[in-house]
Coordinates of C-alpha atoms and ligand atoms in Angstrom, one line a residue:
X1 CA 101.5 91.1 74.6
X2 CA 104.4 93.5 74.4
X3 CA 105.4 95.6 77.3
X4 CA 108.3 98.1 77.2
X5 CA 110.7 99.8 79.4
X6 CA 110.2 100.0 82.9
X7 CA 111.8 103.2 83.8
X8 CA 110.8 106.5 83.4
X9 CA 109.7 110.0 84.8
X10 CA 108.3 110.0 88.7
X11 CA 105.2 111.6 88.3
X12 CA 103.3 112.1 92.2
X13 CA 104.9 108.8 92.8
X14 CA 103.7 107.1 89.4
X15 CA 106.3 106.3 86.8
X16 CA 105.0 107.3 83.5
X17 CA 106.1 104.6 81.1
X18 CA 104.6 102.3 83.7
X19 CA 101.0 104.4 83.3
X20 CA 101.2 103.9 79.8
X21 CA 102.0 100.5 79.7
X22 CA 99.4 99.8 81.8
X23 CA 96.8 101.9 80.3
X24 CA 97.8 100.6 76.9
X25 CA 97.6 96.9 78.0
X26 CA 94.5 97.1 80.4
X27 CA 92.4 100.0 78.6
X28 CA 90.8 103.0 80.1
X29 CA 89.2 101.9 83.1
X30 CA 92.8 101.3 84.8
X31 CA 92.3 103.7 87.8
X32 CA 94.9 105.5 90.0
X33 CA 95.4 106.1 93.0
X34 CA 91.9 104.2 93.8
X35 CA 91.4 104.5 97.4
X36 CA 90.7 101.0 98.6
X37 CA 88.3 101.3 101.2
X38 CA 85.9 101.9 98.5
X39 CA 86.2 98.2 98.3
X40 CA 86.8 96.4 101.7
X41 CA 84.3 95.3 103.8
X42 CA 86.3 97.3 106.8
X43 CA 85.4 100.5 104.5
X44 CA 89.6 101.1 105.4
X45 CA 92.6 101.4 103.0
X46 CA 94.8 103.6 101.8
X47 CA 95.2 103.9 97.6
X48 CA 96.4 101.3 95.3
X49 CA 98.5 103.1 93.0
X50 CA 97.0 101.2 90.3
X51 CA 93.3 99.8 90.2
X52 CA 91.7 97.4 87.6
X53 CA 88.3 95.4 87.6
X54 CA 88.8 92.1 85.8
X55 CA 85.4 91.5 84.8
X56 CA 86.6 87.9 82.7
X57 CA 89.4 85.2 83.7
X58 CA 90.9 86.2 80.1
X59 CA 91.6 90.7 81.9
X60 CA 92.3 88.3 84.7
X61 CA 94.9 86.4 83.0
X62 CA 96.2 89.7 80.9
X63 CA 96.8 91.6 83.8
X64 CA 98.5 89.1 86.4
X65 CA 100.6 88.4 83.3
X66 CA 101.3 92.6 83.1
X67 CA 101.7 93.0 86.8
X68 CA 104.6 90.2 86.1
X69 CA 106.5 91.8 83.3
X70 CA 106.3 95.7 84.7
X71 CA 107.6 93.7 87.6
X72 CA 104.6 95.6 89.6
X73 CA 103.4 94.2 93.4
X74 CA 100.4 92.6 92.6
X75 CA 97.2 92.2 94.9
X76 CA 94.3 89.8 94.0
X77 CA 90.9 90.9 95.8
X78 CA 87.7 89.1 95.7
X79 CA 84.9 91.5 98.2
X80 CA 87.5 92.4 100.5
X81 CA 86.2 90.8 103.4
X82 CA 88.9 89.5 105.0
X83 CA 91.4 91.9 104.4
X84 CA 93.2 94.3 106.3
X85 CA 94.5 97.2 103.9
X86 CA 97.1 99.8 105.2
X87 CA 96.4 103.7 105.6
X88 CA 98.8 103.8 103.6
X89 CA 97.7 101.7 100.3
X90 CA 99.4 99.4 98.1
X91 CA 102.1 100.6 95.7
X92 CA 101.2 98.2 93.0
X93 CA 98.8 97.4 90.8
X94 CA 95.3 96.1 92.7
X95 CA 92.9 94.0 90.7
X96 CA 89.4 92.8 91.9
X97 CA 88.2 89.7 90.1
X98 CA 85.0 90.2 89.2
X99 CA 84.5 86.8 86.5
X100 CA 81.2 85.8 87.0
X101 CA 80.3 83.3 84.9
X102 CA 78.7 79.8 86.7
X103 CA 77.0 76.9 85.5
X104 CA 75.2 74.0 87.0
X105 CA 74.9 70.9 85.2
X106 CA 73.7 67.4 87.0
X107 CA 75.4 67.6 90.7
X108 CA 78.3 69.4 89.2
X109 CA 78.9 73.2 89.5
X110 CA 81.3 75.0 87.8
X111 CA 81.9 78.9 89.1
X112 CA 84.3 81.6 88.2
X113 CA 86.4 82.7 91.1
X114 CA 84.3 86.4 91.0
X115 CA 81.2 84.9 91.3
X116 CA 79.7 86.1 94.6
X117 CA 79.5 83.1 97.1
X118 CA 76.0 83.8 98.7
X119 CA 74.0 84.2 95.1
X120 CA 76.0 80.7 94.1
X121 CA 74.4 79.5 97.5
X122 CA 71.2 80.3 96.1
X123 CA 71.7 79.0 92.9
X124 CA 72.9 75.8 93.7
X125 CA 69.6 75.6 96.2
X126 CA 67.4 76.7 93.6
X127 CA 68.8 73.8 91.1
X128 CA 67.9 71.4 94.0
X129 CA 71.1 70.4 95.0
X130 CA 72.7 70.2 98.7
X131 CA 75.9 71.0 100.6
X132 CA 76.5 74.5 100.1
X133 CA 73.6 75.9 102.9
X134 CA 76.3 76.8 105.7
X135 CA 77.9 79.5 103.3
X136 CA 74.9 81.5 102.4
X137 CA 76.0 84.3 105.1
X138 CA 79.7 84.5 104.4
X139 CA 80.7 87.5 102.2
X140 CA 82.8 87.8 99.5
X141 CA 83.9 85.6 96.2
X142 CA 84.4 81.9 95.4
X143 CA 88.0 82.3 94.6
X144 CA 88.0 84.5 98.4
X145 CA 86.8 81.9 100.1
X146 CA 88.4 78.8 98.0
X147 CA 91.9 80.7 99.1
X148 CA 91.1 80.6 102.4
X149 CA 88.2 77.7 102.7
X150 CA 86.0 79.4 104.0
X151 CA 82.9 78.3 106.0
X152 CA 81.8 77.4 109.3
X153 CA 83.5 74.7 111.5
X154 CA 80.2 74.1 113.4
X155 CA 78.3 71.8 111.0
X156 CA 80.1 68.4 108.8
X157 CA 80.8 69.5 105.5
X158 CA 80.4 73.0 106.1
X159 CA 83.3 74.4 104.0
X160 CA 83.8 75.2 100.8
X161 CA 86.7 72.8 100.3
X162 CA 84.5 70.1 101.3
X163 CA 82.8 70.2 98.1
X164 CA 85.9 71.1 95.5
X165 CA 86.6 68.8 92.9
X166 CA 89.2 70.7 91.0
X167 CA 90.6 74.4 91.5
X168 CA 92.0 75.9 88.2
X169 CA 94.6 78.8 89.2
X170 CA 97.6 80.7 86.9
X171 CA 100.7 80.0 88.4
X172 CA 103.7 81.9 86.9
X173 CA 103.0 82.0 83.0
X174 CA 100.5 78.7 83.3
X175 CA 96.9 77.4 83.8
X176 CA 97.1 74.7 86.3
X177 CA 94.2 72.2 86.9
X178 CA 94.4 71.1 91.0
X179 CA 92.4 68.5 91.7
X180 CA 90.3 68.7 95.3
X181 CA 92.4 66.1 96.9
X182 CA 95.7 68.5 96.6
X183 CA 94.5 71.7 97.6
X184 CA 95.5 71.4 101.3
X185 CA 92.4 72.3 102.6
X186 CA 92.2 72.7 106.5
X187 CA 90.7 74.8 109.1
X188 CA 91.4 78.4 107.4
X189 CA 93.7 77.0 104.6
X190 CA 94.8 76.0 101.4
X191 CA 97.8 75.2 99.6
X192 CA 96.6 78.4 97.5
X193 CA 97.0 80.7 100.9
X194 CA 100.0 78.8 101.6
X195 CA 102.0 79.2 98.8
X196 CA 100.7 82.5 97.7
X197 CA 102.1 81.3 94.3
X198 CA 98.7 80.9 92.6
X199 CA 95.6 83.1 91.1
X200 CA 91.9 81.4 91.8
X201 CA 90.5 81.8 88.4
X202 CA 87.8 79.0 89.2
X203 CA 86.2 76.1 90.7
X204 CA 84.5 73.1 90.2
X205 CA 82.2 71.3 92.9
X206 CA 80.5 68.2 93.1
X207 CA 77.4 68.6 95.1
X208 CA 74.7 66.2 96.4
X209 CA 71.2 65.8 95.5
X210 CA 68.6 67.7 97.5
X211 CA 65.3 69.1 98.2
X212 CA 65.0 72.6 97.4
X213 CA 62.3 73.5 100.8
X214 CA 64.6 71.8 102.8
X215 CA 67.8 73.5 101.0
X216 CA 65.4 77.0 101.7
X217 CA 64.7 76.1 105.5
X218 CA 68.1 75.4 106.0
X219 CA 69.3 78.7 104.2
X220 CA 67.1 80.5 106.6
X221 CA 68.5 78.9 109.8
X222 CA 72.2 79.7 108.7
X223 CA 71.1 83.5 108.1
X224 CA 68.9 83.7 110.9
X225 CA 72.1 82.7 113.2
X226 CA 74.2 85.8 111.5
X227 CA 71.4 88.1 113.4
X228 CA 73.6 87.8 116.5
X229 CA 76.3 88.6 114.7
X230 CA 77.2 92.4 113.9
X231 CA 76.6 92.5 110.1
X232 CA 75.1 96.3 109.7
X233 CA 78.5 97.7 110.5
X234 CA 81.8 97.2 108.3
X235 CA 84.5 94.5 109.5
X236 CA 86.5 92.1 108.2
X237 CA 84.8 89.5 110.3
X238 CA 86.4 87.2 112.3
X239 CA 89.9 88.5 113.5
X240 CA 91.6 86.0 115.0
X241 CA 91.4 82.3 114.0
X242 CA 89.8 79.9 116.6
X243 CA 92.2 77.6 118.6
X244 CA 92.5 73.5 118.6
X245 CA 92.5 72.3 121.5
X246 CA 95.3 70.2 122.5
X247 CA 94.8 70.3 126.3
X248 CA 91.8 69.8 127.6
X249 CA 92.6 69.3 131.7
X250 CA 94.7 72.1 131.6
X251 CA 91.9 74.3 129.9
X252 CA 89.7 72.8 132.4
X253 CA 92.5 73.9 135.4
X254 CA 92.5 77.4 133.6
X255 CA 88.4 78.1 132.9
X256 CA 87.0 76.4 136.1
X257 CA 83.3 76.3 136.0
X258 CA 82.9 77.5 132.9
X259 CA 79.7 76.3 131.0
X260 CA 80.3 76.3 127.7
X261 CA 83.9 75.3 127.9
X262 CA 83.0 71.3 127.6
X263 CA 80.8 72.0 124.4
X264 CA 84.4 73.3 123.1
X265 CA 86.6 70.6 124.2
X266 CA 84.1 68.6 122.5
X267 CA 84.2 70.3 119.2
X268 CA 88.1 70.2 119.5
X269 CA 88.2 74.6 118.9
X270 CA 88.4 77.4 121.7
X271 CA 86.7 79.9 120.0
X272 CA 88.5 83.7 119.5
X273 CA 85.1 85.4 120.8
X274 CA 84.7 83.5 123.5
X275 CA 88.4 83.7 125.0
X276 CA 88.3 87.7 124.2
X277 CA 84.8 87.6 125.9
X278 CA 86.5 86.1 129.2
X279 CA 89.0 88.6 128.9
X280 CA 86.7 91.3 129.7
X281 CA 87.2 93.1 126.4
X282 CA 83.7 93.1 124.8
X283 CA 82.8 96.9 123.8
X284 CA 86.9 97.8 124.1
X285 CA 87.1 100.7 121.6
X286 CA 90.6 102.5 119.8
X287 CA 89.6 105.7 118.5
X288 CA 86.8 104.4 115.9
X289 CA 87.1 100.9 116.0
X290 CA 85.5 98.8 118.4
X291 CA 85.4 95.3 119.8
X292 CA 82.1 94.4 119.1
X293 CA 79.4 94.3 122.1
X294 CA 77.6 91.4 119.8
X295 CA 81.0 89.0 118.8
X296 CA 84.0 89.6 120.1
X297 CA 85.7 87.7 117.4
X298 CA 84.6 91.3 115.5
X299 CA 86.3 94.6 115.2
X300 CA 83.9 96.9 114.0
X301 CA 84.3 100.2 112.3
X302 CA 82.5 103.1 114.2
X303 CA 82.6 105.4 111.1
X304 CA 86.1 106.8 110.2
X305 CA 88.3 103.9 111.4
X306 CA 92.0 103.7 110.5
X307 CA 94.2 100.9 109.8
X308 CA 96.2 101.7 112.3
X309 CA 93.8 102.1 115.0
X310 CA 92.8 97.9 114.3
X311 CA 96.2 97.2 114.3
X312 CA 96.5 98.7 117.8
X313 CA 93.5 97.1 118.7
X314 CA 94.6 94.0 117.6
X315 CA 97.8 93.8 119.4
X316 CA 96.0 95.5 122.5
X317 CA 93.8 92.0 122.2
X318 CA 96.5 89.1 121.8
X319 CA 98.5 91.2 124.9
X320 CA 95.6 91.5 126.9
X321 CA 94.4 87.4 126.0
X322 CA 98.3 86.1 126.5
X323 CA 98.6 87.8 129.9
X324 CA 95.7 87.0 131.4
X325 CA 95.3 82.9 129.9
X326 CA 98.4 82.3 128.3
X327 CA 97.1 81.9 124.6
X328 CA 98.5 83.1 121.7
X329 CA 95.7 84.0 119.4
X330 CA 96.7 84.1 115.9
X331 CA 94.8 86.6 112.9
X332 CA 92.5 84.8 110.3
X333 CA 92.4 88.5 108.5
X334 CA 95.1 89.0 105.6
X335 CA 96.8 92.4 106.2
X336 CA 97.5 94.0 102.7
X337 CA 100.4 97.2 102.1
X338 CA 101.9 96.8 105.6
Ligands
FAD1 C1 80.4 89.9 108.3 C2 81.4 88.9 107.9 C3 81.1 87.5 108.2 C4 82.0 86.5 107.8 N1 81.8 85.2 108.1 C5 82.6 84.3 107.8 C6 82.4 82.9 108.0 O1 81.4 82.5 108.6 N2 83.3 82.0 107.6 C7 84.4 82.3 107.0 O2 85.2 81.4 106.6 N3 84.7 83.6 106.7 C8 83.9 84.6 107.1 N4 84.1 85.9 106.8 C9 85.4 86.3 106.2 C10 85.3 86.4 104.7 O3 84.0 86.6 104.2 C11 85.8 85.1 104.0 O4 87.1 84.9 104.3 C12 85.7 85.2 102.5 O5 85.8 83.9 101.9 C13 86.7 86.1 101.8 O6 86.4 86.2 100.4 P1 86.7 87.5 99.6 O7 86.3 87.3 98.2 O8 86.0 88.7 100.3 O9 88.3 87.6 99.8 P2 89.1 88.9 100.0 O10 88.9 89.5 101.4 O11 89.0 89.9 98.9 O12 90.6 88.3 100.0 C14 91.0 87.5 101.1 C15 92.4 86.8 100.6 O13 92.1 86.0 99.5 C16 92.9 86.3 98.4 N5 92.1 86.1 97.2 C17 90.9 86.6 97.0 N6 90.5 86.1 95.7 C18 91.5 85.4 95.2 C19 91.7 84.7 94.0 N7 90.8 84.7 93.0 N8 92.9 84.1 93.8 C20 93.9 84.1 94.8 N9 93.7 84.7 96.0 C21 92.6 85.4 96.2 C22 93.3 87.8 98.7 O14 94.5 88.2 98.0 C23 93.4 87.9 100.2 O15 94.6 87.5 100.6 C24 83.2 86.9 107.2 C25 83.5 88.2 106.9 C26 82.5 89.2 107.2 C27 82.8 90.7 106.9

């Protein structure tokens, strides 16, 4: 690959040896100025200056490797369904990783980080294997939900990094092969979101032999649960992490006679819904966005919802939750261009 100067003439904010670079590098479907909430789940975002699909790991590789020498900001999106984009965009270059290749071969699957997470679900049911049930309903990639393991805490084994045996990233100028028992995986984590040094380009899982009615009824129970959940309108889902609990008497002291609050102490989490519920803020709307009257974990967007208006929202919540309990709620959603 050879990449050339740098510098050159601002055109509307684009310089226009960069352009060619990029066009010459990455071919004719680069896009500019590719308004992003085109591709959130929010349906918000400003433009990325620059806009490629990578539709194998090789345009995945080529352009991270661009990105680097132009010296370009770089974003990495899966479905953009945990991301927060800014009114305002990203000044860089913006790729979506669409690779999409998977196999499945004895108990072991090996997926491409663009390969959609529920249609793997299916597939890996379908082959008659086990484990992978609880993430039929969550949106978005592999390589999405590898970065931030996603999954539900409810159920044993019910995240993705549960089932990894090796992650294979590009960090800096090489292809790294990081076995399961190193990727850091906790509640919402990974040494991949912790580092922010490496590019998902896939995964390989060891799953457990199963019975594929059983896999079906069980797929149908985690998607039947999501009914309660507000799904028809666009979000980034959960906002705000859940909490461990490292007190229970003095949550006890602070929620007196609360029903569920034992089932919670039990399960070790306070969950974000359930705190913003107590707070009173159920249906609480900024302009067009909205607490959701179904999850309060869920800011939902009425229509033509800003950026800004979530972030006001947002803050409006952990104010509103601090004051009135004394918890600090933390955002699982990844603000992008802020
Ligand atoms: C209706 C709804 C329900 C949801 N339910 C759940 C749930 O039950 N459990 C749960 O855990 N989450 C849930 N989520 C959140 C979201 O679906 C998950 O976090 C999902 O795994 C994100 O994947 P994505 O591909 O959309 O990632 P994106 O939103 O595109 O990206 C998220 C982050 O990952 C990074 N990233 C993405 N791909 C890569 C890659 N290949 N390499 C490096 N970094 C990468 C991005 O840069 C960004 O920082 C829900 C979201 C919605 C909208």
């Amino acid at each position: 690959m050879s990449i050339g100067s740098t510098t050159g003439i601002d055109i509307l904010g684009m310089t226009a040896d960069v352009l060619v670079e990029l066009q010459n590098n990455l071919g004719k479907s680069l896009k500019v100025n590719e308004p992003l909430s085109r591709h959130t789940n929010f349906k918000i975002g400003g433009p990325a200056k620059y806009f490629f699909t990578a539709k194998t790991t090789e345009e995945l590789v080529h352009a991270i490797q661009v990105a680097d020498e132009l010296k370009l900001p770089l974003l990495i999106l899966g479905g953009g369904s945990n991301v927060l984009v800014s009114d305002n965009g990203f000044a860089g270059l913006a790729v979506m990783v669409k690779n999409g290749k998977y196999s499945i071969k004895g108990q072991v699957v090996t997926a491409e980080a663009g390969v959609s997470l529920g249609f793997l679900v299916q597939k890996v049911a379908a082959a008659g294997l086990t484990g992978f049930e609880p993430l039929v309903a969550v949106p978005g990639t592999v390589g999405g939900a590898i970065f931030g393991n996603a999954g539900i805490p409810q159920v044993a084994k019910g995240f993705i990094g549960d089932w990894v045996k090796e992650v294979v990233v590009c960090r800096g100028d090489t292809i790294v092969h990081v076995p399961g028992e190193q990727c850091g995986f906790g509640y919402r984590t990974s040494i991949f979101k912790q580092s922010g040094n490496d590019i998902i380009l896939s995964a390989v899982f060891a799953l457990e032999p199963g019975d594929k009615v059983k896999s079906q009824e069980l797929i149908k129970k985690y998607i039947a649960v999501r009914k309660t959940q507000p799904y028809h309108l666009p979000s980034s889902g959960c906002i705000f992490t859940n909490l461990p609990v490292t007190d229970p008497s003095e949550l006890r002291q602070k929620f007196p006679g609360q029903p569920r609050l034992e089932e919670f102490l039990k399960r070790g989490q306070l969950p974000s819904s359930w705190l913003i519920d107590q707070a009173g803020l159920k249906g609480k709307t900024m302009g067009q966005i909205q607490v959701s009257e179904q999850h309060a974990n869920y800011l939902v967007n009425l229509g033509s919802g800003r950026a800004e208006e979530v972030i006001m929202l947002i803050s409006y919540i952990k104010q509103q939750v601090r004051d009135k309990f004394g918890i600090q709620l933390q955002e699982e959603v990844r603000y992008i261009g802020f």
